[in-house]
Coordinates of C-alpha atoms and ligand atoms in Angstrom, one line a residue:
M600 CA 85.3 119.8 141.4
N601 CA 87.9 117.2 142.2
I602 CA 87.9 113.7 140.9
R603 CA 89.4 111.1 143.1
F604 CA 91.7 108.7 141.3
D605 CA 93.8 107.4 144.2
A606 CA 91.2 105.4 146.1
V607 CA 90.5 102.5 143.8
P608 CA 91.3 99.3 145.8
P609 CA 93.3 96.7 144.0
L610 CA 91.2 94.1 142.1
D611 CA 90.5 90.9 143.9
P612 CA 92.9 88.3 142.5
K613 CA 90.0 86.2 141.2
V614 CA 88.6 89.2 139.3
A615 CA 92.0 90.2 138.1
A616 CA 92.6 86.7 136.8
F617 CA 89.3 86.7 134.9
V618 CA 89.7 90.2 133.4
G619 CA 93.3 89.5 132.4
G620 CA 92.6 86.1 131.0
K621 CA 91.9 85.2 127.4
H622 CA 88.3 85.9 126.5
A623 CA 86.2 83.8 124.1
M624 CA 82.6 83.6 123.0
L625 CA 80.1 81.0 124.2
I626 CA 78.8 79.0 121.3
G627 CA 77.1 75.7 122.1
S628 CA 79.3 74.2 124.7
A629 CA 82.5 75.7 123.4
W630 CA 84.4 78.9 124.2
L631 CA 85.6 80.2 120.8
P632 CA 87.6 83.1 119.4
A633 CA 86.0 85.1 116.5
A634 CA 86.2 83.0 113.3
S635 CA 88.0 86.0 111.8
G636 CA 90.5 86.1 114.6
Q637 CA 89.6 89.8 115.3
S638 CA 89.2 91.3 118.7
L639 CA 88.1 94.6 120.3
D640 CA 89.3 96.5 123.3
V641 CA 87.4 96.9 126.6
I642 CA 88.2 100.2 128.2
D643 CA 88.1 101.5 131.8
P644 CA 86.1 104.7 131.4
S645 CA 87.6 106.3 134.5
N646 CA 91.0 106.5 132.8
G647 CA 90.7 105.4 129.1
R648 CA 93.0 102.4 129.6
V649 CA 92.5 99.1 127.9
I650 CA 91.6 96.4 130.4
A651 CA 90.8 93.4 128.2
Q652 CA 90.3 92.2 124.7
V653 CA 87.3 90.2 123.6
P654 CA 86.5 88.6 120.3
A655 CA 85.0 90.8 117.6
G656 CA 82.6 88.3 116.0
D657 CA 80.9 88.7 112.7
R658 CA 78.3 87.0 110.5
A659 CA 80.1 83.6 110.5
D660 CA 80.0 83.5 114.3
V661 CA 76.3 84.4 114.3
D662 CA 75.7 81.5 112.0
L663 CA 77.4 79.1 114.3
A664 CA 75.6 80.4 117.4
V665 CA 72.2 80.3 115.6
K666 CA 72.9 76.6 114.6
A667 CA 73.7 75.8 118.3
A668 CA 70.6 77.5 119.5
R669 CA 68.4 75.8 116.8
T670 CA 69.9 72.4 117.8
A671 CA 69.2 73.1 121.4
I672 CA 65.6 74.1 120.9
D673 CA 64.9 71.1 118.6
G674 CA 66.6 68.9 121.2
P675 CA 66.9 68.5 125.0
W676 CA 65.6 72.0 126.0
S677 CA 62.2 71.5 124.5
K678 CA 61.9 68.0 126.0
M679 CA 62.6 69.2 129.5
V680 CA 59.5 69.5 131.6
P681 CA 58.7 73.0 132.9
A682 CA 59.6 72.2 136.5
E683 CA 63.1 71.1 135.5
R684 CA 63.6 74.3 133.5
A685 CA 62.4 76.3 136.5
K686 CA 65.0 74.6 138.7
L687 CA 67.8 75.5 136.3
I688 CA 66.8 79.1 136.1
W689 CA 66.5 79.3 139.9
K690 CA 69.9 77.7 140.3
L691 CA 71.3 80.4 137.9
A692 CA 69.8 83.1 140.2
D693 CA 71.6 81.5 143.2
L694 CA 74.9 81.4 141.2
I695 CA 74.4 85.1 140.4
D696 CA 74.0 85.9 144.1
A697 CA 76.9 83.7 145.0
N698 CA 79.1 85.6 142.5
V699 CA 77.9 89.1 143.5
D700 CA 81.5 90.3 144.1
M701 CA 82.8 89.2 140.8
L702 CA 79.8 90.4 138.8
A703 CA 79.5 93.7 140.6
T704 CA 83.2 94.5 140.1
L705 CA 83.1 93.6 136.4
N706 CA 80.0 95.6 135.9
S707 CA 81.5 98.7 137.5
Y708 CA 84.9 98.3 136.1
E709 CA 83.7 98.2 132.4
S710 CA 80.8 100.6 132.7
G711 CA 82.2 103.1 135.3
K712 CA 79.1 103.0 137.5
P713 CA 79.5 103.2 141.3
I714 CA 80.3 99.8 142.8
G715 CA 77.6 100.2 145.5
D716 CA 75.0 100.6 142.7
S717 CA 76.2 97.3 141.2
R718 CA 76.6 95.4 144.4
N719 CA 73.5 96.5 146.2
G720 CA 71.3 97.3 143.2
E721 CA 72.0 95.9 139.8
V722 CA 73.4 92.4 140.7
P723 CA 70.7 91.5 143.3
F724 CA 68.0 92.8 140.8
T725 CA 69.5 90.6 138.1
A726 CA 69.2 87.5 140.4
E727 CA 65.7 88.5 141.4
T728 CA 64.7 88.8 137.8
F729 CA 65.8 85.2 137.1
R730 CA 64.0 84.0 140.3
Y731 CA 60.8 85.8 139.3
Y732 CA 60.8 84.2 135.9
A733 CA 61.7 80.8 137.3
G734 CA 58.4 81.1 139.1
W735 CA 56.6 81.7 135.8
V736 CA 57.9 78.6 134.0
T737 CA 55.3 76.3 135.5
K738 CA 52.5 78.8 135.0
I739 CA 52.5 79.4 131.3
N740 CA 49.2 77.9 130.2
G741 CA 46.8 78.1 127.3
E742 CA 43.0 78.4 127.6
T743 CA 39.9 76.5 126.5
M744 CA 37.2 78.3 124.5
T745 CA 33.5 77.8 124.5
I746 CA 32.6 77.6 120.8
N747 CA 29.6 79.4 119.2
A748 CA 29.3 77.3 116.1
P749 CA 26.7 74.5 116.2
G750 CA 28.1 71.0 116.8
D751 CA 30.5 69.5 119.3
W752 CA 33.8 71.1 119.5
H753 CA 36.8 71.3 121.8
A754 CA 39.1 74.2 121.2
Y755 CA 42.1 75.3 123.2
T756 CA 45.3 77.4 122.9
R757 CA 48.9 76.4 123.6
R758 CA 51.6 78.9 124.5
E759 CA 54.7 77.8 122.7
P760 CA 58.2 79.3 122.7
V761 CA 58.7 81.7 119.8
G762 CA 62.0 79.8 119.0
V763 CA 65.5 81.0 118.6
V764 CA 65.8 84.6 119.8
G765 CA 68.5 87.2 119.2
Q766 CA 68.9 89.7 122.1
I767 CA 71.0 92.9 121.7
I768 CA 71.6 94.9 124.8
P769 CA 73.2 98.2 125.8
W770 CA 75.9 99.2 128.2
N771 CA 74.0 101.4 130.7
F772 CA 72.7 98.5 132.8
P773 CA 74.7 95.6 131.4
L774 CA 73.5 93.0 133.8
S775 CA 69.9 94.0 134.4
M776 CA 69.3 94.5 130.7
L777 CA 70.7 91.0 130.2
A778 CA 68.3 89.6 132.9
W779 CA 65.2 91.5 131.5
K780 CA 65.8 89.7 128.2
V781 CA 67.4 86.3 129.0
A782 CA 65.2 85.4 132.0
P783 CA 61.7 85.6 130.3
A784 CA 63.0 84.0 127.1
L785 CA 64.4 81.0 129.1
A786 CA 61.1 80.8 131.1
A787 CA 59.2 80.7 127.8
G788 CA 61.4 77.8 126.5
C789 CA 63.3 79.8 123.9
T790 CA 67.0 79.5 123.1
I791 CA 69.2 82.6 122.9
V792 CA 71.9 84.3 121.0
L793 CA 72.9 87.3 123.2
K794 CA 75.1 90.2 122.1
P795 CA 76.3 92.5 124.9
A796 CA 77.3 96.1 124.1
E797 CA 80.9 96.5 122.8
Q798 CA 81.8 98.6 125.9
T799 CA 80.5 96.0 128.5
P800 CA 81.1 92.4 127.4
L801 CA 82.9 91.1 130.5
G802 CA 79.9 90.7 132.8
A803 CA 78.0 88.9 130.1
L804 CA 80.9 86.5 129.4
Y805 CA 81.1 85.7 133.1
F806 CA 77.4 85.1 133.1
G807 CA 78.0 82.6 130.4
K808 CA 80.2 80.6 132.8
L809 CA 77.4 80.6 135.3
V810 CA 75.0 79.4 132.7
Q811 CA 77.3 76.4 132.2
D812 CA 77.8 75.9 135.9
A813 CA 74.0 75.8 136.4
G814 CA 73.9 72.9 134.0
F815 CA 71.8 74.3 131.1
P816 CA 72.0 72.1 128.0
E817 CA 74.5 73.3 125.5
G818 CA 73.3 75.9 123.0
V819 CA 70.4 77.2 125.1
V820 CA 72.4 80.4 125.8
N821 CA 75.1 81.6 123.4
I822 CA 77.0 84.8 123.9
L823 CA 78.6 86.7 121.1
T824 CA 80.8 89.7 121.6
G825 CA 81.5 92.2 118.8
F826 CA 80.2 95.4 117.2
G827 CA 76.6 96.2 116.6
E828 CA 77.2 97.0 112.9
T829 CA 78.5 93.4 112.4
V830 CA 77.2 90.9 115.0
G831 CA 74.1 92.9 115.8
A832 CA 73.1 93.6 112.2
A833 CA 73.7 89.9 111.3
M834 CA 71.4 88.9 114.1
A835 CA 68.7 91.3 113.2
A836 CA 68.8 90.1 109.5
H837 CA 69.4 86.3 110.2
P838 CA 66.8 84.1 108.4
D839 CA 66.9 81.5 111.2
I840 CA 66.4 83.8 114.2
D841 CA 62.6 83.9 115.0
K842 CA 62.6 87.0 117.1
V843 CA 64.9 89.9 117.9
A844 CA 64.8 91.9 121.2
F845 CA 66.7 95.1 121.4
T846 CA 67.4 97.9 123.9
G847 CA 69.3 100.9 122.8
S848 CA 68.9 104.0 120.7
T849 CA 65.8 104.8 118.7
E850 CA 68.1 105.2 115.6
V851 CA 69.4 101.6 115.9
G852 CA 65.9 100.4 116.8
R853 CA 64.8 101.6 113.4
L854 CA 67.6 99.7 111.6
I855 CA 66.7 96.5 113.5
A856 CA 63.1 96.8 112.6
R857 CA 64.1 97.2 108.9
A858 CA 66.6 94.3 109.0
A859 CA 64.0 92.1 110.5
T860 CA 61.6 92.3 107.5
G861 CA 63.5 89.7 105.6
N862 CA 62.0 86.7 107.5
L863 CA 59.5 88.9 109.3
K864 CA 60.9 87.9 112.6
K865 CA 59.1 89.2 115.7
V866 CA 60.6 92.4 117.0
S867 CA 60.5 94.0 120.5
L868 CA 62.3 97.3 121.1
E869 CA 63.0 99.3 124.2
L870 CA 64.4 102.6 123.0
G871 CA 65.2 106.1 124.1
G872 CA 63.3 108.4 126.4
K873 CA 63.1 112.1 127.4
A874 CA 61.1 111.7 130.6
P875 CA 59.2 114.8 131.9
T876 CA 59.6 115.4 135.6
I877 CA 56.6 117.5 136.7
V878 CA 56.8 119.2 140.1
L879 CA 53.5 120.8 141.0
G880 CA 53.2 123.8 143.3
D881 CA 52.2 121.8 146.4
A882 CA 55.0 119.2 146.1
D883 CA 57.2 118.4 149.2
I884 CA 60.2 120.4 148.1
D885 CA 62.8 118.3 149.9
M886 CA 61.4 115.1 148.5
A887 CA 61.1 116.7 145.0
V888 CA 64.7 118.0 145.1
A889 CA 66.1 114.7 146.2
G890 CA 64.0 112.7 143.7
A891 CA 64.6 115.0 140.8
S892 CA 68.3 115.0 141.4
S893 CA 68.4 111.3 141.4
A894 CA 66.2 111.2 138.3
A895 CA 68.8 113.2 136.5
F896 CA 72.1 112.0 137.9
F897 CA 71.6 108.3 138.8
N898 CA 73.9 106.2 136.7
A899 CA 75.4 109.4 135.4
G900 CA 72.0 110.0 133.6
Q901 CA 72.6 107.0 131.4
S902 CA 69.2 105.6 131.9
C903 CA 66.4 105.5 129.3
G904 CA 64.0 106.6 132.0
A905 CA 66.2 109.4 133.3
G906 CA 64.4 112.6 134.2
T907 CA 65.6 115.2 131.8
R908 CA 62.8 117.7 131.2
F909 CA 61.9 119.3 134.5
F910 CA 58.6 121.3 134.6
V911 CA 58.6 123.1 137.9
H912 CA 55.9 125.4 139.3
K913 CA 57.0 129.0 139.2
K914 CA 56.4 129.6 142.9
I915 CA 58.9 126.9 143.9
Y916 CA 61.1 127.0 140.8
D917 CA 64.1 128.9 142.3
K918 CA 64.1 126.7 145.5
V919 CA 63.9 123.5 143.5
M920 CA 66.6 124.6 141.0
S921 CA 69.0 125.8 143.7
G922 CA 68.4 122.5 145.7
I923 CA 69.2 120.4 142.6
A924 CA 72.3 122.5 141.8
E925 CA 73.5 122.2 145.4
R926 CA 73.2 118.4 145.3
A927 CA 74.9 118.3 141.9
E928 CA 77.9 120.2 143.3
A929 CA 78.1 117.9 146.3
L930 CA 78.4 114.7 144.3
K931 CA 81.7 112.9 144.7
L932 CA 83.1 112.1 141.3
G933 CA 85.4 109.1 140.9
A934 CA 86.0 105.7 139.4
G935 CA 83.2 103.2 139.7
L936 CA 85.5 100.9 141.7
D937 CA 86.1 103.6 144.4
P938 CA 83.5 102.8 147.1
A939 CA 83.1 106.5 147.9
T940 CA 82.1 107.4 144.3
E941 CA 78.6 108.8 143.9
L942 CA 79.0 109.8 140.2
G943 CA 81.1 107.8 137.9
P944 CA 82.4 108.6 134.4
V945 CA 80.1 108.2 131.4
V946 CA 80.8 105.0 129.5
S947 CA 82.9 106.2 126.6
Q948 CA 84.7 109.1 124.9
Q949 CA 82.0 109.1 122.3
Q950 CA 79.2 109.5 124.9
M951 CA 81.2 112.2 126.7
E952 CA 81.7 114.2 123.5
R953 CA 78.0 113.8 122.6
I954 CA 76.9 115.0 126.1
T955 CA 79.2 118.0 126.1
R956 CA 78.2 118.9 122.5
L957 CA 74.6 119.0 123.5
I958 CA 75.3 121.1 126.6
S959 CA 77.2 123.6 124.4
E960 CA 74.2 123.7 122.0
G961 CA 72.0 124.5 125.0
R962 CA 74.3 127.3 126.0
N963 CA 74.4 128.7 122.5
D964 CA 70.6 128.5 122.2
G965 CA 70.4 130.8 125.2
A966 CA 69.7 128.5 128.1
E967 CA 71.3 129.3 131.5
I968 CA 73.9 126.8 132.8
V969 CA 73.2 126.9 136.5
T970 CA 76.1 124.5 137.4
G971 CA 78.4 122.1 135.6
G972 CA 78.3 122.5 131.9
A973 CA 81.6 120.8 130.8
R974 CA 83.9 117.8 131.0
A975 CA 85.3 117.2 134.5
G976 CA 89.1 116.9 134.5
D977 CA 91.1 115.7 131.6
V978 CA 91.5 112.0 132.4
G979 CA 88.7 109.5 131.7
Y980 CA 85.2 110.3 130.6
F981 CA 83.8 112.4 133.4
V982 CA 81.1 115.0 132.8
K983 CA 80.2 117.6 135.6
P984 CA 76.7 117.1 136.8
T985 CA 74.9 119.9 135.0
V986 CA 71.8 121.9 135.6
I987 CA 70.4 123.9 132.8
S988 CA 67.6 126.4 133.4
R989 CA 65.3 128.6 131.2
T990 CA 65.2 126.1 128.4
R991 CA 62.7 126.3 125.6
P992 CA 60.9 123.4 123.9
D993 CA 62.7 123.9 120.6
M994 CA 66.2 123.6 122.0
S995 CA 68.2 120.4 121.2
V996 CA 68.8 119.8 125.0
I997 CA 65.0 119.4 125.3
R998 CA 64.4 117.5 122.1
E999 CA 67.4 115.0 122.0
E1000 CA 68.2 112.2 124.4
I1001 CA 71.3 113.5 126.2
F1002 CA 72.1 110.3 128.2
G1003 CA 74.3 112.1 130.6
P1004 CA 74.2 113.8 134.0
V1005 CA 72.2 116.8 132.8
A1006 CA 68.9 118.2 134.2
C1007 CA 67.1 120.7 132.0
A1008 CA 64.3 122.8 133.5
M1009 CA 61.6 125.3 132.7
P1010 CA 59.1 126.9 135.0
F1011 CA 55.3 126.9 134.5
D1012 CA 52.9 129.3 136.1
D1013 CA 49.5 127.8 136.3
E1014 CA 48.3 124.3 137.0
D1015 CA 46.3 123.8 133.8
L1016 CA 46.7 120.1 133.6
D1017 CA 45.8 119.9 129.9
R1018 CA 48.5 122.4 129.1
L1019 CA 51.0 120.7 131.3
A1020 CA 50.3 117.3 129.7
K1021 CA 50.6 118.8 126.2
D1022 CA 54.0 120.2 127.1
A1023 CA 55.1 117.0 128.7
N1024 CA 54.0 115.0 125.6
D1025 CA 55.8 117.4 123.3
T1026 CA 58.5 114.8 122.4
E1027 CA 58.8 111.9 120.0
Y1028 CA 59.6 109.7 123.0
G1029 CA 57.1 108.1 125.5
L1030 CA 59.0 105.9 127.9
A1031 CA 58.5 107.4 131.3
A1032 CA 57.4 110.4 133.3
S1033 CA 57.2 111.5 137.0
I1034 CA 54.8 113.7 138.9
W1035 CA 55.7 115.3 142.2
T1036 CA 52.6 116.3 144.2
N1037 CA 50.3 115.3 147.0
N1038 CA 47.2 116.3 145.0
L1039 CA 45.5 113.0 144.3
G1040 CA 43.2 114.4 141.7
A1041 CA 46.0 116.0 139.7
V1042 CA 48.0 112.7 139.9
H1043 CA 45.3 110.6 138.3
R1044 CA 44.3 113.2 135.8
L1045 CA 47.9 113.8 134.6
A1046 CA 48.7 110.0 134.7
A1047 CA 45.9 109.4 132.3
K1048 CA 46.9 112.3 129.9
I1049 CA 50.7 111.6 129.8
K1050 CA 51.7 109.4 126.8
S1051 CA 54.3 107.2 128.3
G1052 CA 54.8 103.6 129.2
T1053 CA 55.4 104.4 132.9
V1054 CA 54.2 107.2 135.1
W1055 CA 56.0 107.5 138.5
V1056 CA 54.5 109.6 141.3
N1057 CA 56.7 111.0 144.0
C1058 CA 59.4 108.6 142.8
H1059 CA 61.5 108.2 139.6
N1060 CA 63.5 105.4 138.0
F1061 CA 61.6 102.9 140.2
N1062 CA 61.6 99.5 138.5
D1063 CA 60.2 96.4 139.9
V1064 CA 60.4 93.0 138.3
T1065 CA 56.6 92.7 138.5
M1066 CA 55.9 96.0 136.7
P1067 CA 55.8 96.1 132.8
F1068 CA 58.2 98.6 131.3
G1069 CA 58.4 99.9 127.8
G1070 CA 57.5 102.7 125.5
F1071 CA 54.7 104.6 123.8
K1072 CA 55.5 106.4 120.5
Q1073 CA 59.2 106.1 119.4
S1074 CA 60.3 104.7 122.7
G1075 CA 59.6 101.2 121.5
W1076 CA 57.5 98.1 120.8
G1077 CA 56.4 95.8 123.6
R1078 CA 56.7 95.6 127.4
E1079 CA 59.5 93.9 129.4
L1080 CA 59.3 92.6 133.0
G1081 CA 56.1 91.3 134.7
E1082 CA 53.9 88.8 133.1
Q1083 CA 53.8 90.8 129.9
A1084 CA 57.4 89.9 129.0
L1085 CA 56.3 86.3 128.5
Q1086 CA 54.2 87.5 125.6
L1087 CA 57.3 88.7 123.8
Y1088 CA 58.7 85.2 123.9
T1089 CA 55.7 83.0 123.3
E1090 CA 53.4 82.3 120.3
T1091 CA 49.8 81.3 120.8
K1092 CA 48.6 78.3 118.9
T1093 CA 44.9 77.6 118.6
V1094 CA 43.8 73.9 118.3
A1095 CA 40.2 73.4 117.2
I1096 CA 38.8 69.9 117.2
R1097 CA 35.4 68.7 115.8
L1098 CA 34.4 65.9 118.0
P1099 CA 33.4 62.8 116.0
Ligands
LIG2018 P1 73.3 101.7 120.3 O1 74.2 101.8 119.2 O2 71.8 101.8 120.1 O3 73.7 100.4 121.1 C1 72.8 99.4 121.7 C2 73.2 98.0 121.2 O4 72.9 97.9 119.8 C3 74.7 97.7 121.3 O5 74.8 96.3 121.7 C4 75.1 98.0 119.9 O6 76.3 97.4 119.6 C5 74.0 97.4 119.1 N1 74.0 97.9 117.7 C6 74.5 99.1 117.2 N2 74.3 99.2 115.9 C7 73.6 98.1 115.5 C8 73.0 97.7 114.3 N3 73.1 98.3 113.2 N4 72.3 96.5 114.3 C9 72.2 95.8 115.4 N5 72.7 96.1 116.6 C10 73.4 97.3 116.7 O7 73.6 102.8 121.4 P2 75.0 103.6 121.6 O8 75.6 103.9 120.3 O9 75.8 102.8 122.6 O10 74.5 104.9 122.4 C11 73.9 106.0 121.6 C12 72.7 106.5 122.2 O11 71.7 105.6 122.4 C13 72.9 107.1 123.6 O12 73.4 108.4 123.7 C14 71.5 107.0 124.2 O13 70.8 108.2 123.8 C15 70.9 105.8 123.5 N6 70.9 104.6 124.4 C16 69.7 104.2 124.9 C17 69.7 103.1 125.7 C18 68.4 102.7 126.4 O14 68.4 102.1 127.4 N7 67.3 102.9 125.8 C19 70.8 102.4 126.0 C20 72.0 102.8 125.4 C21 72.0 103.9 124.6 P3 77.7 98.2 119.9 O15 77.9 98.0 121.3 O16 78.8 97.7 119.1 O17 77.4 99.7 119.5
LIG2019 MG1 76.7 102.1 119.0

């Protein structure tokens, strides 16, 4: 398996100037270094080289950003009528579209994902998310209640912004994770302190420039770069942050929930997954092979909804497995910025080591490595797309979130749906699942039995801004996207009036 290194076009001068410039954090209207003067390296995962340095903030910077966000919510932002706020959010969406080349390049440079996925997928989706929530701003209303008690009453509810929110996001979809959090919070009238992942701060910092260009009042959006253990932990524990929203590992989700108990801030969590991908005996094999491969390999498997536990009917198991292996072997590996790349590197050395360790554990546990099974090359953080067969439910490849281009499969031999659902549900996670079949009865029965926030049928990793997304069980608290995300960022106030 060859990795192409020679086909990365030179960076556009405007992008090169931004990447090579001095980076600072957006606090209020100012671009500031970390109070401590510390910085952290941003790395190109296709070759391990340092491409930029950004401030490594800490608690002191969080304090400043929270003050700016508090001043903004007590000031101009809350006085702005909804239609004006909607216009600003819409303008921000237009600026994201207008800067698609810059944002897509930054996104792929720092995360390693294929440039086509950034340019044609993630960046447009980011703009669309802001536009969708711009539409909601003018439609966030309370209700009136008809009161049972005797007498004359008027009672109603107001939906008010929850306040200053801390948002901590991961590196796997740096821009769409930003949009899923920032857009509904702005729509609800909150102010924001955002921390991008240490691996992917550049896109978020450029987004900060667009927020200013759109004309948002200062302090509405603040962006802090730095490590989770410092900036992230200080946000989760901060006494003047009203709500923290997080996407990332279940382990860190637990730390955040614990840190939030000090002031009992509201918490929403979008955590890990271990999505079952169930291929029934009647499935269209070509469609299932293409869909299952993409479920496992899209974004190098670095997706919380990635299909990782394949349950395939015995009568088509060999065909499906060889089809997925064939597709895996045909994928073109390369840097994210090479337009021909289909599978980029994983984001970091740490992730590469974690993925290859889990694959080795699978091998040692007796699973069969059909293809792949190791690091690819010795430069950058590439992992060969891997297909693992004959797995058992107790193996770590089946229990742990791998977050790499690895499909693990096991056959089943009858279509007892209760049994299938039980096996599919045999995980601490409950984020997503997919079912591949044309049997309508089986679809609806299984969809009801599977314990996960999303069930896809004859598709996988399909997200639309209108569809709520989030986890059952240890995959999280709350739902992002759709109307439901507004609930994460609003408080309901009841006003009851006895009429004199
Ligand atoms: P992670 O540590 O959970 O990172 C997610 C975000 O949380 C980052 O911004 C991170 O900052 C921050 N963070 C880390 N420790 C924190 C703390 N104590 N308090 C507050 N914030 C904190 O994830 P990771 O280490 O990058 O990846 C590890 C595993 O997590 C992956 O293998 C995968 O299984 C899972 N993961 C899941 C998702 C998802 O979409 N559900 C996304 C990414 C990773 P830093 O950038 O400084 O770490
Ligand atoms: Mg981490």
